[in-house]
Amino acid sequence: MSKSKPQKTRQNVKPNIYRIVMIDPETGKKHEPELPYEASRRVRGAGINKREWRCFRTLSAASKFSASTEEVTEELTFAALWKVFEENELVHLEVSTRFNAISKSRHLHFFDKMIVNDIAPLTIDSWIAHVKAPAYLANQKTTRLSYRHEIKLLKQVLHYYRSRFDGRYPMPVLPKHLERSRVKEKPMAPKKDLSTEQFQAFITALKSITEGTRYECIAVMAQAQYAIYGRIQEAAALFCEDIEPVKGKILVRRKILWPRRLHMDAIVKDGLKRGEGKVIISKFTTQLLRGWMLKSGIREGLLFSVNGKPVPYRAIQYHYDQAFQIAKIPQQGTHIIRHASLTEHYATCQDIRQTQLMAGHKDLATTQIYAKVREEAEVETQGKMDEKLRAMTRT
């Protein structure tokens, strides 16, 4: 028959220090072990953040060990820091944001073997010179304008290091680094606006290139995006259950997340970028979507799908750009539709608060951007009219 092991009890003597007493379960007798004091100290460095426990013969030795928290440090490389950052910080972000950060991190391998405390402003200067070198740029996209997103990611990682490992670490990323990271000047982009005639031409072109294909739903999706004043991920996430033709209501309460990695399916997520959702009252749009339900045979689930899955973002972007090109409109991308519909909404109602409600903006200053587009056009038009009036009234 095996002998019962003595039970250990701990009595708190000081913070992080305990006195150990062993109790014999058979006799109930108490006795102190050879090392009766157990103490802990904080161990930080190289991705480690935990407590280390040891036993001591005297209380003074245990107190000295417990007070040595700040003395336990280890050198941490940037590669080790990134691993901790990815496991503890990126995991809390949305899928698309997380994959975007991981994709950009490939430009930060320059720092991998460096000790984080050795990264200084001059180190950032060397990195900028490295990524802007012709040999490095040759492997990048020809549309590369700057490395400002990579600079912001580097700053975020180093802030994480300062908040978790070393509060005295001076931030090496300076404001001037953002300016120096520019590769070339950004070309002048066309104004983010579409007239009603341009939108009609866009839809006509989009119908012509998608009709009879498996992407026929994209033309209807574009009209729905304009009608709900939404982002493309909101229009693509409409469900049949969100459409109420009798009441003329559309419930916008979901969005699609398209991971920026190959062979990964899109994710349908509840809630919008700002808030849980919104309601659009439009009998015309509900009838339009009802007509698509009847034509496609879709009665439940995703309203717009390809082989039962959300429409790939690349397919939407490609067909939008093709339609803009056919309609001879100098625009690209999918967000221009939301911008155009909100601009037209404000031009129609002249009520910035109503437009803010439809946009789902938290800050009214963001909505005012849409109001200024048409105002600038009016000022420009009036300037031309003034020139004509001046010419006509000259004597």
CSV table of C-alpha atoms in Angstrom, one decimal:
chain,number,residue,atom,x,y,z
A,1,MET,CA,0.0,0.0,0.0
A,2,SER,CA,1.5,3.4,-1.0
A,3,LYS,CA,2.1,6.0,1.6
A,4,SER,CA,0.1,9.2,1.3
A,5,LYS,CA,2.0,12.3,0.2
A,6,PRO,CA,2.2,15.3,2.6
A,7,GLN,CA,-0.1,18.1,1.7
A,8,LYS,CA,1.3,21.6,1.2
A,9,THR,CA,-0.3,24.8,2.6
A,10,ARG,CA,0.8,28.4,1.9
A,11,GLN,CA,0.5,31.4,4.2
A,12,ASN,CA,1.0,34.9,2.7
A,13,VAL,CA,3.8,36.7,4.4
A,14,LYS,CA,4.5,39.6,2.0
A,15,PRO,CA,3.3,40.4,-1.5
A,16,ASN,CA,4.5,37.6,-3.8
A,17,ILE,CA,6.0,35.7,-0.8
A,18,TYR,CA,4.5,32.7,1.0
A,19,ARG,CA,5.5,30.5,4.0
A,20,ILE,CA,5.2,26.8,3.2
A,21,VAL,CA,3.9,24.3,5.8
A,22,MET,CA,3.7,20.5,5.1
A,23,ILE,CA,0.8,18.5,6.7
A,24,ASP,CA,0.9,14.7,7.1
A,25,PRO,CA,-2.6,13.6,6.0
A,26,GLU,CA,-2.4,10.5,8.3
A,27,THR,CA,-1.2,12.0,11.6
A,28,GLY,CA,-2.1,15.7,11.0
A,29,LYS,CA,1.3,16.8,12.1
A,30,LYS,CA,2.8,20.0,10.6
A,31,HIS,CA,6.4,20.6,9.7
A,32,GLU,CA,8.4,23.1,7.7
A,33,PRO,CA,10.4,21.9,4.6
A,34,GLU,CA,14.0,22.7,4.3
A,35,LEU,CA,13.2,25.7,2.1
A,36,PRO,CA,10.0,27.2,3.7
A,37,TYR,CA,9.7,30.5,1.8
A,38,GLU,CA,8.3,30.6,-1.8
A,39,ALA,CA,8.6,33.8,-3.8
A,40,SER,CA,7.9,35.0,-7.3
A,41,ARG,CA,9.2,37.7,-9.6
A,42,ARG,CA,8.2,39.0,-13.0
A,43,VAL,CA,10.2,37.8,-16.0
A,44,ARG,CA,9.9,39.9,-19.2
A,45,GLY,CA,11.8,39.9,-22.5
A,46,ALA,CA,12.1,38.0,-25.8
A,47,GLY,CA,8.4,37.5,-25.9
A,48,ILE,CA,8.2,36.2,-22.3
A,49,ASN,CA,5.9,37.8,-19.8
A,50,LYS,CA,5.3,35.5,-16.8
A,51,ARG,CA,6.1,34.9,-13.2
A,52,GLU,CA,9.0,32.8,-12.0
A,53,TRP,CA,8.7,30.9,-8.6
A,54,ARG,CA,11.5,29.7,-6.3
A,55,CYS,CA,11.9,28.5,-2.8
A,56,PHE,CA,14.4,30.0,-0.2
A,57,ARG,CA,15.7,29.2,3.2
A,58,THR,CA,15.2,32.7,4.7
A,59,LEU,CA,12.7,35.5,4.4
A,60,SER,CA,15.3,38.0,3.5
A,61,ALA,CA,16.5,35.9,0.5
A,62,ALA,CA,12.9,35.5,-0.7
A,63,SER,CA,12.3,39.3,-0.4
A,64,LYS,CA,15.4,40.1,-2.4
A,65,PHE,CA,14.4,37.7,-5.1
A,66,SER,CA,10.8,39.2,-5.3
A,67,ALA,CA,12.2,42.7,-5.5
A,68,SER,CA,14.4,41.9,-8.5
A,69,THR,CA,11.5,42.2,-11.0
A,70,GLU,CA,13.0,45.0,-13.0
A,71,GLU,CA,16.4,43.3,-13.2
A,72,VAL,CA,15.2,40.4,-15.3
A,73,THR,CA,15.4,41.4,-18.9
A,74,GLU,CA,16.3,39.7,-22.2
A,75,GLU,CA,17.0,41.0,-25.6
A,76,LEU,CA,14.1,40.8,-28.0
A,77,THR,CA,14.5,40.7,-31.8
A,78,PHE,CA,12.0,42.3,-34.2
A,79,ALA,CA,11.0,38.8,-35.6
A,80,ALA,CA,10.2,37.6,-32.0
A,81,LEU,CA,8.2,40.8,-31.3
A,82,TRP,CA,6.2,40.4,-34.5
A,83,LYS,CA,5.3,36.8,-33.5
A,84,VAL,CA,4.0,38.0,-30.1
A,85,PHE,CA,2.2,41.0,-31.8
A,86,GLU,CA,0.5,38.6,-34.3
A,87,GLU,CA,-0.6,36.2,-31.7
A,88,ASN,CA,-1.9,38.7,-29.2
A,89,GLU,CA,-2.9,41.8,-31.1
A,90,LEU,CA,-3.8,41.0,-34.7
A,91,VAL,CA,-6.0,38.1,-33.7
A,92,HIS,CA,-8.5,40.7,-32.3
A,93,LEU,CA,-8.9,42.5,-35.7
A,94,GLU,CA,-11.3,41.7,-38.5
A,95,VAL,CA,-10.2,39.1,-41.0
A,96,SER,CA,-9.5,41.4,-43.9
A,97,THR,CA,-7.6,43.9,-41.7
A,98,ARG,CA,-5.5,41.1,-40.2
A,99,PHE,CA,-4.6,39.6,-43.6
A,100,ASN,CA,-3.8,43.1,-44.9
A,101,ALA,CA,-1.3,43.7,-42.1
A,102,ILE,CA,0.3,40.3,-42.6
A,103,SER,CA,0.7,41.0,-46.3
A,104,LYS,CA,2.4,44.4,-45.6
A,105,SER,CA,4.7,42.8,-43.0
A,106,ARG,CA,6.8,41.2,-45.8
A,107,HIS,CA,8.4,44.6,-46.3
A,108,LEU,CA,9.5,44.7,-42.7
A,109,HIS,CA,11.7,41.6,-42.9
A,110,PHE,CA,14.6,44.1,-43.0
A,111,PHE,CA,14.3,44.4,-39.2
A,112,ASP,CA,13.9,40.7,-38.4
A,113,LYS,CA,17.3,40.0,-36.9
A,114,MET,CA,17.6,43.4,-35.2
A,115,ILE,CA,17.2,43.9,-31.4
A,116,VAL,CA,14.2,46.1,-31.0
A,117,ASN,CA,16.0,48.5,-28.6
A,118,ASP,CA,18.6,49.1,-31.3
A,119,ILE,CA,16.0,50.3,-33.9
A,120,ALA,CA,16.5,54.1,-34.1
A,121,PRO,CA,15.5,56.9,-36.5
A,122,LEU,CA,18.6,56.2,-38.6
A,123,THR,CA,17.6,52.6,-38.9
A,124,ILE,CA,14.2,53.7,-40.3
A,125,ASP,CA,16.1,55.9,-42.8
A,126,SER,CA,18.2,52.8,-43.9
A,127,TRP,CA,15.0,50.8,-44.3
A,128,ILE,CA,13.4,53.5,-46.5
A,129,ALA,CA,16.5,53.6,-48.7
A,130,HIS,CA,16.4,49.8,-49.0
A,131,VAL,CA,12.7,49.6,-50.1
A,132,LYS,CA,13.0,52.6,-52.5
A,133,ALA,CA,16.1,51.1,-54.2
A,134,PRO,CA,15.4,50.3,-57.9
A,135,ALA,CA,16.3,46.6,-57.4
A,136,TYR,CA,13.7,46.3,-54.7
A,137,LEU,CA,11.0,48.3,-56.5
A,138,ALA,CA,11.5,46.1,-59.6
A,139,ASN,CA,9.7,43.3,-57.7
A,140,GLN,CA,6.8,45.6,-56.6
A,141,LYS,CA,3.7,46.7,-58.4
A,142,THR,CA,4.2,49.5,-60.9
A,143,THR,CA,1.4,51.4,-59.1
A,144,ARG,CA,3.4,51.6,-55.9
A,145,LEU,CA,3.2,55.3,-54.7
A,146,SER,CA,4.6,55.1,-51.2
A,147,TYR,CA,5.3,52.8,-48.2
A,148,ARG,CA,3.2,54.9,-45.8
A,149,HIS,CA,1.0,51.9,-44.8
A,150,GLU,CA,4.1,49.9,-43.9
A,151,ILE,CA,5.4,52.9,-41.9
A,152,LYS,CA,2.1,53.0,-39.9
A,153,LEU,CA,2.3,49.2,-39.3
A,154,LEU,CA,5.9,49.5,-38.1
A,155,LYS,CA,4.8,52.3,-35.7
A,156,GLN,CA,1.9,50.2,-34.4
A,157,VAL,CA,4.2,47.2,-33.7
A,158,LEU,CA,6.8,49.4,-31.9
A,159,HIS,CA,4.0,51.0,-29.9
A,160,TYR,CA,3.0,47.5,-28.8
A,161,TYR,CA,6.6,46.8,-27.7
A,162,ARG,CA,6.7,50.0,-25.6
A,163,SER,CA,3.3,49.4,-23.9
A,164,ARG,CA,4.1,45.7,-23.1
A,165,PHE,CA,7.8,45.4,-22.6
A,166,ASP,CA,9.7,48.7,-22.2
A,167,GLY,CA,7.8,51.9,-21.3
A,168,ARG,CA,11.0,53.9,-21.7
A,169,TYR,CA,11.6,52.9,-25.3
A,170,PRO,CA,11.7,56.1,-27.5
A,171,MET,CA,9.6,55.8,-30.7
A,172,PRO,CA,12.0,55.9,-33.7
A,173,VAL,CA,9.3,56.5,-36.3
A,174,LEU,CA,9.2,60.2,-37.0
A,175,PRO,CA,6.6,62.3,-39.0
A,176,LYS,CA,9.2,63.0,-41.7
A,177,HIS,CA,9.5,59.3,-42.4
A,178,LEU,CA,6.0,59.3,-43.9
A,179,GLU,CA,7.1,62.0,-46.4
A,180,ARG,CA,10.4,60.2,-47.2
A,181,SER,CA,8.6,56.9,-47.9
A,182,ARG,CA,6.9,58.4,-51.0
A,183,VAL,CA,8.0,56.6,-54.2
A,184,LYS,CA,6.3,58.9,-56.7
A,185,GLU,CA,3.7,61.6,-56.8
A,186,LYS,CA,0.1,60.5,-56.9
A,187,PRO,CA,-1.6,61.3,-60.2
A,188,MET,CA,-4.6,63.7,-60.2
A,189,ALA,CA,-7.7,61.6,-59.7
A,190,PRO,CA,-11.1,62.5,-61.2
A,191,LYS,CA,-13.7,64.0,-58.8
A,192,LYS,CA,-15.6,61.3,-56.9
A,193,ASP,CA,-18.9,62.0,-58.4
A,194,LEU,CA,-21.3,60.6,-61.1
A,195,SER,CA,-24.2,62.5,-62.6
A,196,THR,CA,-27.5,60.6,-63.0
A,197,GLU,CA,-26.8,60.4,-66.7
A,198,GLN,CA,-23.3,58.9,-66.1
A,199,PHE,CA,-24.8,56.3,-63.6
A,200,GLN,CA,-27.4,55.3,-66.2
A,201,ALA,CA,-24.7,54.9,-68.8
A,202,PHE,CA,-22.7,52.8,-66.3
A,203,ILE,CA,-25.6,50.5,-65.6
A,204,THR,CA,-26.4,50.1,-69.3
A,205,ALA,CA,-22.8,49.1,-69.9
A,206,LEU,CA,-22.7,46.8,-66.9
A,207,LYS,CA,-25.9,45.0,-68.1
A,208,SER,CA,-24.4,44.5,-71.6
A,209,ILE,CA,-21.3,42.7,-70.3
A,210,THR,CA,-22.9,40.6,-67.6
A,211,GLU,CA,-26.2,39.6,-69.2
A,212,GLY,CA,-26.4,35.8,-69.8
A,213,THR,CA,-23.3,35.1,-67.6
A,214,ARG,CA,-23.0,33.8,-64.1
A,215,TYR,CA,-22.2,37.3,-63.0
A,216,GLU,CA,-25.5,38.8,-64.2
A,217,CYS,CA,-26.4,39.6,-60.6
A,218,ILE,CA,-23.6,42.3,-60.5
A,219,ALA,CA,-25.7,44.7,-62.5
A,220,VAL,CA,-28.6,44.3,-60.1
A,221,MET,CA,-26.2,44.6,-57.2
A,222,ALA,CA,-24.8,47.9,-58.5
A,223,GLN,CA,-28.3,49.3,-58.6
A,224,ALA,CA,-29.0,48.1,-55.1
A,225,GLN,CA,-25.7,49.6,-53.9
A,226,TYR,CA,-26.8,53.0,-55.3
A,227,ALA,CA,-30.3,52.7,-53.8
A,228,ILE,CA,-29.1,51.8,-50.2
A,229,TYR,CA,-26.3,54.4,-50.3
A,230,GLY,CA,-24.0,51.6,-49.2
A,231,ARG,CA,-20.6,50.1,-49.6
A,232,ILE,CA,-20.2,47.2,-52.0
A,233,GLN,CA,-19.8,44.7,-49.1
A,234,GLU,CA,-23.3,45.8,-47.7
A,235,ALA,CA,-25.0,45.4,-51.1
A,236,ALA,CA,-23.4,42.0,-51.7
A,237,ALA,CA,-24.5,40.8,-48.2
A,238,LEU,CA,-28.3,41.4,-48.8
A,239,PHE,CA,-30.4,38.4,-48.0
A,240,CYS,CA,-33.8,37.5,-49.4
A,241,GLU,CA,-35.2,37.8,-45.9
A,242,ASP,CA,-34.0,41.4,-45.8
A,243,ILE,CA,-36.5,42.4,-48.6
A,244,GLU,CA,-40.1,43.4,-47.7
A,245,PRO,CA,-41.8,44.3,-51.0
A,246,VAL,CA,-45.2,45.0,-49.4
A,247,LYS,CA,-43.9,47.5,-47.0
A,248,GLY,CA,-41.2,48.7,-49.4
A,249,LYS,CA,-38.5,48.2,-46.8
A,250,ILE,CA,-34.9,46.9,-47.2
A,251,LEU,CA,-33.0,45.9,-44.0
A,252,VAL,CA,-29.3,46.6,-44.4
A,253,ARG,CA,-27.7,44.7,-41.5
A,254,ARG,CA,-24.8,42.6,-42.8
A,255,LYS,CA,-21.6,42.9,-44.7
A,256,ILE,CA,-19.2,40.6,-46.7
A,257,LEU,CA,-15.6,40.3,-45.6
A,258,TRP,CA,-13.4,39.3,-48.5
A,259,PRO,CA,-10.0,37.9,-47.2
A,260,ARG,CA,-7.0,39.1,-49.2
A,261,ARG,CA,-5.7,35.6,-49.6
A,262,LEU,CA,-6.2,33.0,-52.3
A,263,HIS,CA,-8.4,30.0,-51.7
A,264,MET,CA,-10.2,31.5,-48.7
A,265,ASP,CA,-14.0,31.9,-48.8
A,266,ALA,CA,-15.7,35.2,-48.1
A,267,ILE,CA,-17.3,35.7,-44.7
A,268,VAL,CA,-20.8,37.1,-44.0
A,269,LYS,CA,-20.8,39.1,-40.8
A,270,ASP,CA,-23.6,40.8,-38.9
A,271,GLY,CA,-23.4,44.6,-38.5
A,272,LEU,CA,-22.1,47.4,-40.6
A,273,LYS,CA,-18.9,49.5,-40.3
A,274,ARG,CA,-20.8,52.0,-38.2
A,275,GLY,CA,-23.7,50.5,-36.1
A,276,GLU,CA,-25.8,47.4,-36.3
A,277,GLY,CA,-27.7,48.3,-39.5
A,278,LYS,CA,-30.2,50.7,-41.1
A,279,VAL,CA,-33.6,50.6,-42.9
A,280,ILE,CA,-34.1,51.9,-46.4
A,281,ILE,CA,-37.7,52.8,-47.5
A,282,SER,CA,-37.9,52.4,-51.3
A,283,LYS,CA,-40.8,50.7,-53.1
A,284,PHE,CA,-39.0,50.9,-56.5
A,285,THR,CA,-35.8,49.1,-55.1
A,286,THR,CA,-37.8,46.4,-53.3
A,287,GLN,CA,-39.6,45.6,-56.5
A,288,LEU,CA,-36.3,45.6,-58.4
A,289,LEU,CA,-34.8,43.1,-55.9
A,290,ARG,CA,-38.1,41.1,-55.9
A,291,GLY,CA,-37.8,40.9,-59.7
A,292,TRP,CA,-34.3,39.5,-59.4
A,293,MET,CA,-35.5,36.9,-56.9
A,294,LEU,CA,-38.1,35.7,-59.4
A,295,LYS,CA,-35.7,35.7,-62.3
A,296,SER,CA,-32.8,33.9,-60.4
A,297,GLY,CA,-35.1,31.5,-58.5
A,298,ILE,CA,-33.4,32.4,-55.2
A,299,ARG,CA,-35.9,32.4,-52.4
A,300,GLU,CA,-33.8,32.4,-49.3
A,301,GLY,CA,-30.3,33.2,-48.1
A,302,LEU,CA,-27.9,35.4,-50.1
A,303,LEU,CA,-29.6,37.4,-52.8
A,304,PHE,CA,-26.5,37.7,-55.0
A,305,SER,CA,-24.3,34.6,-55.2
A,306,VAL,CA,-22.2,32.5,-57.6
A,307,ASN,CA,-22.5,28.8,-57.1
A,308,GLY,CA,-24.1,29.4,-53.7
A,309,LYS,CA,-21.2,31.6,-52.4
A,310,PRO,CA,-20.8,35.4,-52.2
A,311,VAL,CA,-19.7,37.0,-55.4
A,312,PRO,CA,-15.9,37.4,-55.5
A,313,TYR,CA,-14.8,40.9,-55.0
A,314,ARG,CA,-12.3,40.7,-57.9
A,315,ALA,CA,-15.2,39.8,-60.2
A,316,ILE,CA,-17.2,42.8,-59.0
A,317,GLN,CA,-14.3,45.2,-59.4
A,318,TYR,CA,-13.4,43.9,-62.8
A,319,HIS,CA,-16.9,44.2,-64.2
A,320,TYR,CA,-17.4,47.7,-62.6
A,321,ASP,CA,-14.1,48.9,-64.2
A,322,GLN,CA,-15.1,47.4,-67.6
A,323,ALA,CA,-18.4,49.2,-67.5
A,324,PHE,CA,-16.8,52.5,-66.7
A,325,GLN,CA,-14.4,52.0,-69.6
A,326,ILE,CA,-17.3,51.2,-72.0
A,327,ALA,CA,-19.3,54.2,-70.8
A,328,LYS,CA,-16.2,56.4,-71.2
A,329,ILE,CA,-16.3,57.5,-67.6
A,330,PRO,CA,-12.9,58.3,-66.0
A,331,GLN,CA,-13.6,56.3,-62.8
A,332,GLN,CA,-12.5,53.0,-61.2
A,333,GLY,CA,-13.4,50.9,-58.3
A,334,THR,CA,-16.7,50.1,-56.4
A,335,HIS,CA,-16.8,52.8,-53.8
A,336,ILE,CA,-17.6,55.6,-56.3
A,337,ILE,CA,-21.2,54.3,-56.5
A,338,ARG,CA,-21.8,55.0,-52.8
A,339,HIS,CA,-20.1,58.4,-53.1
A,340,ALA,CA,-22.3,59.3,-56.1
A,341,SER,CA,-25.6,58.2,-54.5
A,342,LEU,CA,-24.9,60.2,-51.3
A,343,THR,CA,-23.9,63.2,-53.3
A,344,GLU,CA,-27.1,63.0,-55.3
A,345,HIS,CA,-29.1,62.4,-52.1
A,346,TYR,CA,-27.8,65.7,-50.6
A,347,ALA,CA,-28.3,67.6,-53.8
A,348,THR,CA,-31.9,66.4,-53.8
A,349,CYS,CA,-32.8,67.0,-50.1
A,350,GLN,CA,-30.3,69.7,-49.2
A,351,ASP,CA,-30.5,68.3,-45.6
A,352,ILE,CA,-27.0,67.2,-44.3
A,353,ARG,CA,-28.6,65.4,-41.4
A,354,GLN,CA,-30.7,63.2,-43.6
A,355,THR,CA,-27.7,62.4,-45.8
A,356,GLN,CA,-25.7,61.6,-42.6
A,357,LEU,CA,-28.4,59.1,-41.6
A,358,MET,CA,-28.4,57.4,-45.0
A,359,ALA,CA,-24.6,57.2,-45.0
A,360,GLY,CA,-24.4,55.9,-41.4
A,361,HIS,CA,-21.6,58.4,-40.6
A,362,LYS,CA,-20.7,58.9,-37.0
A,363,ASP,CA,-19.2,62.3,-37.7
A,364,LEU,CA,-21.1,65.0,-39.6
A,365,ALA,CA,-17.8,66.3,-41.0
A,366,THR,CA,-17.4,63.1,-43.0
A,367,THR,CA,-20.9,63.6,-44.6
A,368,GLN,CA,-19.9,67.2,-45.5
A,369,ILE,CA,-17.4,65.8,-48.0
A,370,TYR,CA,-20.3,64.6,-50.2
A,371,ALA,CA,-22.0,68.0,-49.9
A,372,LYS,CA,-18.9,69.9,-51.1
A,373,VAL,CA,-18.6,67.9,-54.4
A,374,ARG,CA,-21.6,69.5,-56.0
A,375,GLU,CA,-21.0,72.8,-54.4
A,376,GLU,CA,-17.6,73.0,-56.0
A,377,ALA,CA,-19.1,72.1,-59.3
A,378,GLU,CA,-21.7,74.9,-58.9
A,379,VAL,CA,-19.0,77.4,-58.1
A,380,GLU,CA,-17.0,76.3,-61.2
A,381,THR,CA,-20.1,76.5,-63.4
A,382,GLN,CA,-21.0,79.9,-62.0
A,383,GLY,CA,-17.5,81.1,-62.7
A,384,LYS,CA,-17.9,80.2,-66.4
A,385,MET,CA,-21.3,81.9,-66.5
A,386,ASP,CA,-19.7,85.1,-65.0
A,387,GLU,CA,-17.1,85.1,-67.8
A,388,LYS,CA,-19.9,84.8,-70.4
A,389,LEU,CA,-21.9,87.6,-68.8
A,390,ARG,CA,-18.8,89.8,-68.6
A,391,ALA,CA,-18.2,89.2,-72.3
A,392,MET,CA,-21.8,89.9,-73.2
A,393,THR,CA,-22.0,93.1,-71.2
A,394,ARG,CA,-18.8,94.6,-72.6
A,395,THR,CA,-19.4,97.8,-74.6
